[in-house]
Short mmCIF file of C-alpha atoms in Angstrom, two decimals:
data_model
loop_
_atom_site.label_atom_id
_atom_site.label_comp_id
_atom_site.label_asym_id
_atom_site.label_seq_id
_atom_site.Cartn_x
_atom_site.Cartn_y
_atom_site.Cartn_z
CA UNK U 1 -13.78 22.83 -21.23
CA UNK U 2 -12.66 23.85 -24.22
CA UNK U 3 -9.08 23.66 -24.04
CA UNK U 4 -9.92 25.93 -20.54
CA UNK U 5 -8.86 24.55 -16.82
CA UNK U 6 -11.31 25.33 -14.84
CA UNK U 7 -11.15 25.71 -10.94
CA UNK U 8 -13.87 25.28 -8.71
CA UNK U 9 -15.35 26.94 -5.08
CA UNK U 10 -18.46 25.66 -3.40
CA UNK U 11 -21.60 28.36 -4.49
CA UNK U 12 -24.40 27.04 -2.63
CA UNK U 13 -26.78 23.93 -2.42
CA UNK U 14 -29.66 23.06 -4.29
CA UNK U 15 -31.50 20.14 -2.28
CA UNK U 16 -28.85 18.80 -0.54
CA UNK U 17 -26.41 18.54 -3.43
CA UNK U 18 -23.80 21.00 -3.62
CA UNK U 19 -23.36 23.75 -6.88
CA UNK U 20 -19.80 24.87 -7.23
CA UNK U 21 -18.73 27.21 -8.95
CA UNK U 22 -15.53 28.19 -11.35
CA UNK U 23 -13.39 30.96 -10.56
CA UNK U 24 -12.16 31.49 -14.66
CA UNK U 25 -15.66 32.02 -16.01
CA UNK U 26 -18.10 32.15 -12.65
CA UNK U 27 -19.98 29.34 -14.01
CA UNK U 28 -22.68 28.15 -11.29
CA UNK U 29 -22.00 23.74 -11.78
CA UNK U 30 -24.37 20.81 -9.85
CA UNK U 31 -22.07 18.55 -8.25
CA UNK U 32 -24.03 15.56 -9.09
CA UNK U 33 -24.74 15.86 -12.65
CA UNK U 34 -21.49 18.14 -13.09
CA UNK U 35 -23.88 20.37 -15.41
CA UNK U 36 -23.73 24.03 -15.64
CA UNK U 37 -26.62 25.34 -14.73
CA UNK U 38 -26.07 29.16 -14.60
CA UNK U 39 -23.24 31.33 -16.64
CA UNK U 40 -21.77 31.88 -19.01
CA UNK U 41 -20.85 27.99 -19.69
CA UNK U 42 -24.56 27.17 -18.87
CA UNK U 43 -25.68 24.28 -20.91
CA UNK U 44 -22.27 22.45 -20.98
CA UNK U 45 -21.30 19.47 -18.88
CA UNK U 46 -18.14 18.31 -17.38
CA UNK U 47 -16.64 15.13 -18.08
CA UNK U 48 -17.25 12.29 -15.11
CA UNK U 49 -13.65 10.76 -14.34
CA UNK U 50 -14.92 8.27 -12.01
CA UNK U 51 -13.90 6.95 -8.78
CA UNK U 52 -15.37 4.88 -6.43
CA UNK U 53 -15.71 4.79 -2.49
CA UNK U 54 -13.67 2.31 -0.70
CA UNK U 55 -12.42 1.98 2.49
CA UNK U 56 -9.03 3.11 3.13
CA UNK U 57 -7.82 -0.88 4.19
CA UNK U 58 -8.81 -2.53 0.96
CA UNK U 59 -7.72 1.18 -1.44
CA UNK U 60 -4.49 0.87 1.05
CA UNK U 61 -3.88 -2.51 -0.19
CA UNK U 62 -5.07 -2.06 -4.18
CA UNK U 63 -2.49 0.84 -4.55
CA UNK U 64 0.58 0.65 -2.12
CA UNK U 65 2.28 3.23 -4.66
CA UNK U 66 -0.35 5.51 -4.41
CA UNK U 67 -1.30 8.69 -2.97
CA UNK U 68 -3.41 9.89 0.20
CA UNK U 69 -4.52 13.24 0.73
CA UNK U 70 -2.08 14.95 3.23
CA UNK U 71 -3.97 17.21 5.60
CA UNK U 72 -3.83 20.59 5.65
CA UNK U 73 -2.54 22.51 8.50
CA UNK U 74 -5.12 24.29 10.19
CA UNK U 75 -7.66 21.90 9.30
CA UNK U 76 -6.88 18.34 11.52
CA UNK U 77 -9.31 19.49 14.32
CA UNK U 78 -12.20 19.59 12.20
CA UNK U 79 -11.50 15.96 10.25
CA UNK U 80 -13.19 14.51 13.02
CA UNK U 81 -13.99 10.94 12.86
CA UNK U 82 -17.94 11.20 13.79
CA UNK U 83 -18.91 13.31 10.64
CA UNK U 84 -20.99 10.47 9.44
CA UNK U 85 -22.82 10.71 13.01
CA UNK U 86 -22.99 14.84 12.20
CA UNK U 87 -24.26 14.29 8.71
CA UNK U 88 -27.17 12.00 9.82
CA UNK U 89 -28.61 14.55 12.13
CA UNK U 90 -29.35 17.31 9.63
CA UNK U 91 -32.23 17.42 8.22
CA UNK U 92 -33.61 15.47 5.35
CA UNK U 93 -35.47 18.27 2.48
CA UNK U 94 -38.25 17.99 1.67
CA UNK U 95 -39.07 14.04 2.57
CA UNK U 96 -42.69 12.85 4.13
CA UNK U 97 -42.36 10.19 6.19
CA UNK U 98 -42.94 5.98 5.63
CA UNK U 99 -41.41 4.20 2.84
CA UNK U 100 -39.67 1.13 3.51
CA UNK U 101 -36.05 2.76 4.21
CA UNK U 102 -35.11 5.29 6.58
CA UNK U 103 -34.39 8.81 4.19
CA UNK U 104 -30.59 7.88 5.15
CA UNK U 105 -30.17 4.76 4.52
CA UNK U 106 -27.15 4.19 2.55
CA UNK U 107 -27.82 2.74 -0.97
CA UNK U 108 -25.91 1.47 -3.79
CA UNK U 109 -27.13 2.98 -6.48
CA UNK U 110 -26.35 1.31 -9.81
CA UNK U 111 -27.71 2.86 -13.65
CA UNK U 112 -27.02 0.46 -16.46
CA UNK U 113 -28.93 0.84 -20.38
CA UNK U 114 -31.04 3.06 -18.40
CA UNK U 115 -32.58 1.10 -15.41
CA UNK U 116 -31.58 2.51 -11.72
CA UNK U 117 -31.87 0.52 -8.70
CA UNK U 118 -31.10 0.86 -5.26
CA UNK U 119 -29.31 -1.63 -3.56
CA UNK U 120 -29.53 -0.97 0.61
CA UNK U 121 -26.10 -1.35 2.27
CA UNK U 122 -27.70 -3.79 4.41
CA UNK U 123 -29.08 -6.39 2.03
CA UNK U 124 -25.49 -6.32 0.95
CA UNK U 125 -24.03 -7.30 4.92
CA UNK U 126 -26.42 -9.79 4.88
CA UNK U 127 -25.96 -11.57 1.25
CA UNK U 128 -22.82 -11.27 -1.20
CA UNK U 129 -22.46 -11.51 -3.84
CA UNK U 130 -26.14 -10.09 -5.18
CA UNK U 131 -27.34 -11.33 -8.24
CA UNK U 132 -29.86 -9.59 -10.46
CA UNK U 133 -31.00 -8.34 -13.93
CA UNK U 134 -30.63 -4.93 -14.67
CA UNK U 135 -31.40 -2.90 -18.01
CA UNK U 136 -31.52 -6.54 -19.55
CA UNK U 137 -28.07 -7.16 -17.84
CA UNK U 138 -26.92 -9.74 -15.78
CA UNK U 139 -24.91 -8.14 -12.83
CA UNK U 140 -23.51 -9.04 -9.49
CA UNK U 141 -22.81 -6.42 -6.50
CA UNK U 142 -20.31 -7.76 -4.19
CA UNK U 143 -18.78 -6.47 -0.78
CA UNK U 144 -15.07 -6.77 -0.55
CA UNK U 145 -12.52 -8.82 1.93
CA UNK U 146 -13.63 -5.40 3.78
CA UNK U 147 -17.24 -6.36 4.24
CA UNK U 148 -17.87 -2.34 3.50
CA UNK U 149 -16.31 -1.79 -0.38
CA UNK U 150 -18.71 -2.41 -2.89
CA UNK U 151 -18.67 -2.98 -6.45
CA UNK U 152 -20.72 -4.88 -9.27
CA UNK U 153 -19.82 -6.18 -12.23
CA UNK U 154 -21.52 -7.76 -15.45
CA UNK U 155 -22.19 -11.55 -14.64
CA UNK U 156 -20.41 -12.82 -18.10
CA UNK U 157 -17.67 -15.14 -18.65
CA UNK U 158 -16.94 -14.73 -22.18
CA UNK U 159 -20.21 -14.57 -23.60
CA UNK U 160 -21.74 -16.79 -21.25
CA UNK U 161 -24.27 -15.41 -18.49
CA UNK U 162 -23.06 -17.07 -15.44
CA UNK U 163 -23.15 -17.35 -11.41
CA UNK U 164 -21.02 -16.56 -9.13
CA UNK U 165 -20.33 -18.00 -5.45
CA UNK U 166 -18.49 -16.80 -2.57
CA UNK U 167 -16.01 -19.54 -1.97
CA UNK U 168 -16.35 -19.71 1.51
CA UNK U 169 -13.16 -21.25 2.76
CA UNK U 170 -11.48 -18.68 5.49
CA UNK U 171 -8.88 -16.32 4.59
CA UNK U 172 -9.29 -15.11 1.27
CA UNK U 173 -11.90 -13.86 -0.52
CA UNK U 174 -12.44 -15.35 -3.75
CA UNK U 175 -15.73 -15.30 -6.28
CA UNK U 176 -16.50 -18.80 -7.94
CA UNK U 177 -18.20 -18.80 -11.24
CA UNK U 178 -20.35 -21.33 -12.24
CA UNK U 179 -19.15 -21.92 -16.39
CA UNK U 180 -16.00 -21.82 -15.78
CA UNK U 181 -14.95 -22.76 -12.20
CA UNK U 182 -12.22 -19.88 -12.15
CA UNK U 183 -11.86 -17.78 -8.69
CA UNK U 184 -12.40 -13.83 -9.54
CA UNK U 185 -10.86 -11.77 -7.34
CA UNK U 186 -12.27 -8.53 -5.80
CA UNK U 187 -10.95 -6.20 -9.12
CA UNK U 188 -13.48 -8.80 -10.44
CA UNK U 189 -10.17 -10.88 -12.62
CA UNK U 190 -10.00 -14.33 -12.54
CA UNK U 191 -6.52 -15.71 -10.71
CA UNK U 192 -7.10 -19.20 -11.59
CA UNK U 193 -8.69 -21.59 -13.15
CA UNK U 194 -10.22 -21.58 -17.28
CA UNK U 195 -10.39 -17.80 -17.44
CA UNK U 196 -7.54 -16.38 -15.28
CA UNK U 197 -6.11 -13.35 -16.71
CA UNK U 198 -9.58 -12.36 -17.93
CA UNK U 199 -11.48 -9.33 -16.07
CA UNK U 200 -15.76 -8.94 -15.74
CA UNK U 201 -16.80 -5.43 -17.03
CA UNK U 202 -16.91 -3.35 -13.92
CA UNK U 203 -19.99 -1.26 -13.32
CA UNK U 204 -20.21 2.05 -11.04
CA UNK U 205 -21.20 2.49 -8.04
CA UNK U 206 -22.64 5.15 -5.89
CA UNK U 207 -22.94 5.11 -2.51
CA UNK U 208 -25.62 7.22 -1.43
CA UNK U 209 -28.24 8.21 1.01
CA UNK U 210 -31.56 6.44 -0.16
CA UNK U 211 -33.34 9.53 -0.12
CA UNK U 212 -30.53 11.62 -2.64
CA UNK U 213 -30.65 8.40 -4.89
CA UNK U 214 -34.28 8.15 -5.09
CA UNK U 215 -34.72 11.85 -5.31
CA UNK U 216 -32.57 11.76 -8.72
CA UNK U 217 -33.76 8.73 -10.34
CA UNK U 218 -37.29 9.37 -9.39
CA UNK U 219 -38.06 5.47 -11.81
CA UNK U 220 -35.87 3.71 -9.93
CA UNK U 221 -36.55 0.13 -8.32
CA UNK U 222 -35.76 -0.54 -4.80
CA UNK U 223 -33.94 -4.22 -4.59
CA UNK U 224 -35.12 -5.95 -1.83
CA UNK U 225 -33.90 -10.29 -0.62
CA UNK U 226 -35.73 -12.50 -2.54
CA UNK U 227 -35.50 -10.47 -5.89
CA UNK U 228 -38.82 -8.96 -5.10
CA UNK U 229 -39.13 -5.70 -6.53
CA UNK U 230 -41.03 -2.70 -6.42
CA UNK U 231 -41.50 0.14 -8.71
CA UNK U 232 -41.20 3.03 -6.60
CA UNK U 233 -43.56 6.40 -7.13
CA UNK U 234 -41.66 9.87 -7.73
CA UNK U 235 -41.22 11.78 -5.20
CA UNK U 236 -43.18 14.75 -4.65
CA UNK U 237 -41.42 17.84 -6.06
CA UNK I 1 -41.49 68.95 3.04
CA UNK I 2 -42.96 67.43 0.55
CA UNK I 3 -39.66 66.81 -1.17
CA UNK I 4 -37.93 65.35 1.97
CA UNK I 5 -41.02 63.04 2.67
CA UNK I 6 -40.00 61.53 -1.07
CA UNK I 7 -35.84 61.46 -0.14
CA UNK I 8 -37.45 59.66 3.22
CA UNK I 9 -39.22 56.59 0.93
CA UNK I 10 -36.40 56.58 -1.72
CA UNK I 11 -33.39 55.73 0.75
CA UNK I 12 -36.09 53.46 3.25
CA UNK I 13 -36.84 51.65 -0.06
CA UNK I 14 -33.22 51.47 -1.48
CA UNK I 15 -32.31 50.13 1.96
CA UNK I 16 -34.90 47.00 1.80
CA UNK I 17 -33.84 46.69 -2.04
CA UNK I 18 -30.08 45.94 -1.20
CA UNK I 19 -31.17 44.37 1.87
CA UNK I 20 -33.50 41.69 -0.84
CA UNK I 21 -30.50 41.65 -3.40
CA UNK I 22 -28.17 39.76 -0.32
CA UNK I 23 -31.25 37.66 1.42
CA UNK I 24 -32.54 36.58 -1.65
CA UNK I 25 -30.04 34.47 -3.20
CA UNK I 26 -29.03 33.72 0.33
CA UNK I 27 -31.79 31.78 0.88
CA UNK I 28 -32.14 29.86 -2.34
CA UNK I 29 -29.08 28.48 -1.94
CA UNK I 30 -29.03 27.78 1.71
CA UNK I 31 -28.84 23.78 2.58
CA UNK I 32 -31.88 21.71 2.97
CA UNK I 33 -34.06 23.18 0.90
CA UNK I 34 -36.40 21.56 -1.73
CA UNK I 35 -36.05 23.82 -4.43
CA UNK I 36 -37.66 24.53 -8.55
CA UNK I 37 -35.11 24.73 -11.06
CA UNK I 38 -37.05 27.99 -11.91
CA UNK I 39 -36.41 29.53 -8.23
CA UNK I 40 -33.03 28.51 -8.59
CA UNK I 41 -32.25 30.44 -11.29
CA UNK I 42 -34.27 33.21 -10.29
CA UNK I 43 -32.01 33.11 -6.80
CA UNK I 44 -28.99 33.23 -9.33
CA UNK I 45 -29.91 36.01 -11.29
CA UNK I 46 -30.62 38.15 -8.50
CA UNK I 47 -27.48 37.57 -7.02
CA UNK I 48 -25.82 38.24 -10.03
CA UNK I 49 -27.14 41.43 -10.61
CA UNK I 50 -26.97 42.56 -6.61
CA UNK I 51 -22.99 43.05 -7.46
CA UNK I 52 -24.05 45.69 -10.14
CA UNK I 53 -27.16 46.85 -8.84
CA UNK I 54 -26.01 46.86 -4.97
CA UNK I 55 -23.35 49.43 -5.07
CA UNK I 56 -25.63 51.83 -6.61
CA UNK I 57 -28.30 51.53 -4.80
CA UNK I 58 -25.99 52.09 -1.86
CA UNK I 59 -24.57 55.18 -3.28
CA UNK I 60 -27.89 56.52 -4.17
CA UNK I 61 -29.06 56.12 -0.66
CA UNK I 62 -25.70 58.04 0.41
CA UNK I 63 -26.86 60.72 -1.48
CA UNK I 64 -30.44 60.84 -0.48
CA UNK I 65 -29.18 60.78 3.12
CA UNK I 66 -26.94 64.13 2.43
CA UNK I 67 -29.42 65.74 0.68
CA UNK I 68 -31.82 65.13 3.91
CA UNK I 69 -29.99 65.93 6.59
CA UNK I 70 -30.23 69.60 6.77
CA UNK I 71 -34.00 69.35 6.13
CA UNK I 72 -35.06 66.50 8.95
CA UNK I 73 -35.49 66.19 11.88
CA UNK I 74 -33.91 64.38 14.62
CA UNK I 75 -36.15 61.52 13.84
CA UNK I 76 -35.87 61.51 10.08
CA UNK I 77 -31.95 61.86 10.00
CA UNK I 78 -32.44 58.64 12.36
CA UNK I 79 -34.71 56.46 10.05
CA UNK I 80 -32.66 57.30 6.99
CA UNK I 81 -29.57 57.02 8.34
CA UNK I 82 -30.27 53.40 9.34
CA UNK I 83 -31.39 52.92 6.01
CA UNK I 84 -28.25 54.22 4.71
CA UNK I 85 -26.45 52.29 6.83
CA UNK I 86 -28.53 49.00 5.56
CA UNK I 87 -28.02 49.39 2.11
CA UNK I 88 -24.35 50.13 2.51
CA UNK I 89 -23.40 46.65 4.52
CA UNK I 90 -25.50 44.81 2.01
CA UNK I 91 -23.49 45.90 -0.97
CA UNK I 92 -20.48 45.63 0.89
CA UNK I 93 -22.03 41.30 0.90
CA UNK I 94 -23.62 41.51 -2.85
CA UNK I 95 -22.07 38.91 -5.01
CA UNK I 96 -19.98 37.19 -2.61
CA UNK I 97 -19.50 33.45 -2.63
CA UNK I 98 -22.48 32.59 -0.56
CA UNK I 99 -21.29 29.45 0.74
CA UNK I 100 -17.59 30.05 1.19
CA UNK I 101 -17.84 30.28 4.91
CA UNK I 102 -17.57 26.65 6.06
CA UNK I 103 -15.88 25.20 3.39
CA UNK I 104 -12.57 25.41 1.58
CA UNK I 105 -11.81 24.15 -1.27
CA UNK I 106 -8.18 22.75 -2.45
CA UNK I 107 -5.92 23.89 -5.17
CA UNK I 108 -2.45 22.67 -5.03
CA UNK I 109 -3.39 19.29 -2.52
CA UNK I 110 -0.08 17.54 -1.01
CA UNK I 111 0.05 13.50 -1.11
CA UNK I 112 1.69 10.98 1.56
CA UNK I 113 2.23 7.47 0.70
CA UNK I 114 -0.16 5.25 2.61
CA UNK I 115 2.16 3.63 5.30
CA UNK I 116 2.68 7.85 6.37
CA UNK I 117 -1.29 8.87 6.14
CA UNK I 118 -3.10 9.17 9.76
CA UNK I 119 -6.02 7.18 8.54
CA UNK I 120 -7.84 4.31 9.92
CA UNK I 121 -7.96 0.76 8.17
CA UNK I 122 -12.32 1.33 7.81
CA UNK I 123 -12.47 5.16 7.25
CA UNK I 124 -14.20 5.19 3.64
CA UNK I 125 -12.04 6.72 0.88
CA UNK I 126 -13.10 8.54 -2.42
CA UNK I 127 -10.41 6.16 -4.59
CA UNK I 128 -9.40 8.08 -7.90
CA UNK I 129 -7.12 6.87 -10.50
CA UNK I 130 -4.67 3.96 -10.34
CA UNK I 131 -1.42 2.33 -10.24
CA UNK I 132 1.53 4.86 -8.65
CA UNK I 133 -1.75 7.35 -9.88
CA UNK I 134 -4.10 6.44 -7.76
CA UNK I 135 -5.12 8.61 -5.04
CA UNK I 136 -7.31 8.00 -1.74
CA UNK I 137 -9.28 11.26 -0.35
CA UNK I 138 -10.35 10.20 3.12
CA UNK I 139 -14.67 11.27 3.36
CA UNK I 140 -14.06 12.81 6.79
CA UNK I 141 -11.50 15.51 5.46
CA UNK I 142 -13.97 15.97 2.15
CA UNK I 143 -16.46 16.75 4.55
CA UNK I 144 -14.64 19.81 4.99
CA UNK I 145 -12.89 20.65 1.72
CA UNK I 146 -15.74 19.30 -0.78
CA UNK I 147 -13.86 20.17 -3.48
CA UNK I 148 -10.05 19.14 -4.41
CA UNK I 149 -8.56 20.90 -8.12
CA UNK I 150 -6.08 18.31 -8.87
CA UNK I 151 -4.22 17.18 -11.94
CA UNK I 152 -3.99 13.25 -11.81
CA UNK I 153 -2.18 11.62 -14.63
CA UNK I 154 -1.89 14.84 -16.68
CA UNK I 155 -5.78 15.04 -16.47
CA UNK I 156 -7.25 18.25 -14.77
CA UNK I 157 -10.01 16.65 -12.21
CA UNK I 158 -12.01 18.56 -9.56
CA UNK I 159 -12.89 15.53 -7.01
CA UNK I 160 -15.99 16.50 -5.26
CA UNK I 161 -17.83 14.75 -2.55
#
């Protein structure tokens, strides 16, 4: 921030999203937005560096030269495998019952050109890739070879909108586009065919609990199989 | 006698006030709570003022206790002592980081080559950076640390979960 390196610690919690505090200025920041809400730097925003959530298997195959966070001595016993189950048991703040998804169902949230849409992970597990229009742009979401890691891309080959099909042959994971018939890998890059050497524009995907996503994107729509869409009411504050 | 009574009220008020200075911010930032923006800012303002006000209140409470001591009965001494102790204890907690008990952010993380990492293939990781600068942060570790302060490819980054 303004040439100064800030170091962050946890400050507290706001609507199940944590607040962090920097040690240099004492400013409080909201994690999910990167915005300073209180203190000397209030009003400033951190720049989003970007990242994604993948399975370790997928990440390792893509970045064999990368580094994995080493366990910190003294904490090993707390790195529990069952973190997901324990998180699921936490109360959901201020959530009324009902709705078509459980508050802690996992969704893949995509924001594009002012539109926000949540794609239930369970729907992707049934149908991948999913083709859709979001913010007047053609997009696709696909689960990777591991069946868990998800990525989204603009469905445009050159300037042309294209459909993508999963090649059903066993063994390899490729998508075939309808415009050129090229084969595309999970990076969104064409590995053979006329489009070889080009890549689709990737769109960030946020893996979130449904209630979290809905609270932060009040105008969001929910993708359902058959592209039947329903506008959701804003959650009561 | 009347002066004793006033001192008694004052020391009790200071004890209660200090308790509130600690309890209100803690209540505001506790997990699983739905909060308006103004409520949050109010709690944080109290938290910030507490680090200055609470020690002053504690000092005032202690002075009141001393002034009371020789003139109050045994009951009055007991009540005033409790109130002053509450004020001092709360002052010790005031302005402290509220969420630091269960989570420990990292400042100088170390990394292992993928082959040496004891992470299951189906474990989710936060993937940041590319090529040899690619970093994987296993979620099962991030739910404990939540924040890793690091430099990736020359850029200072806070990796958060």
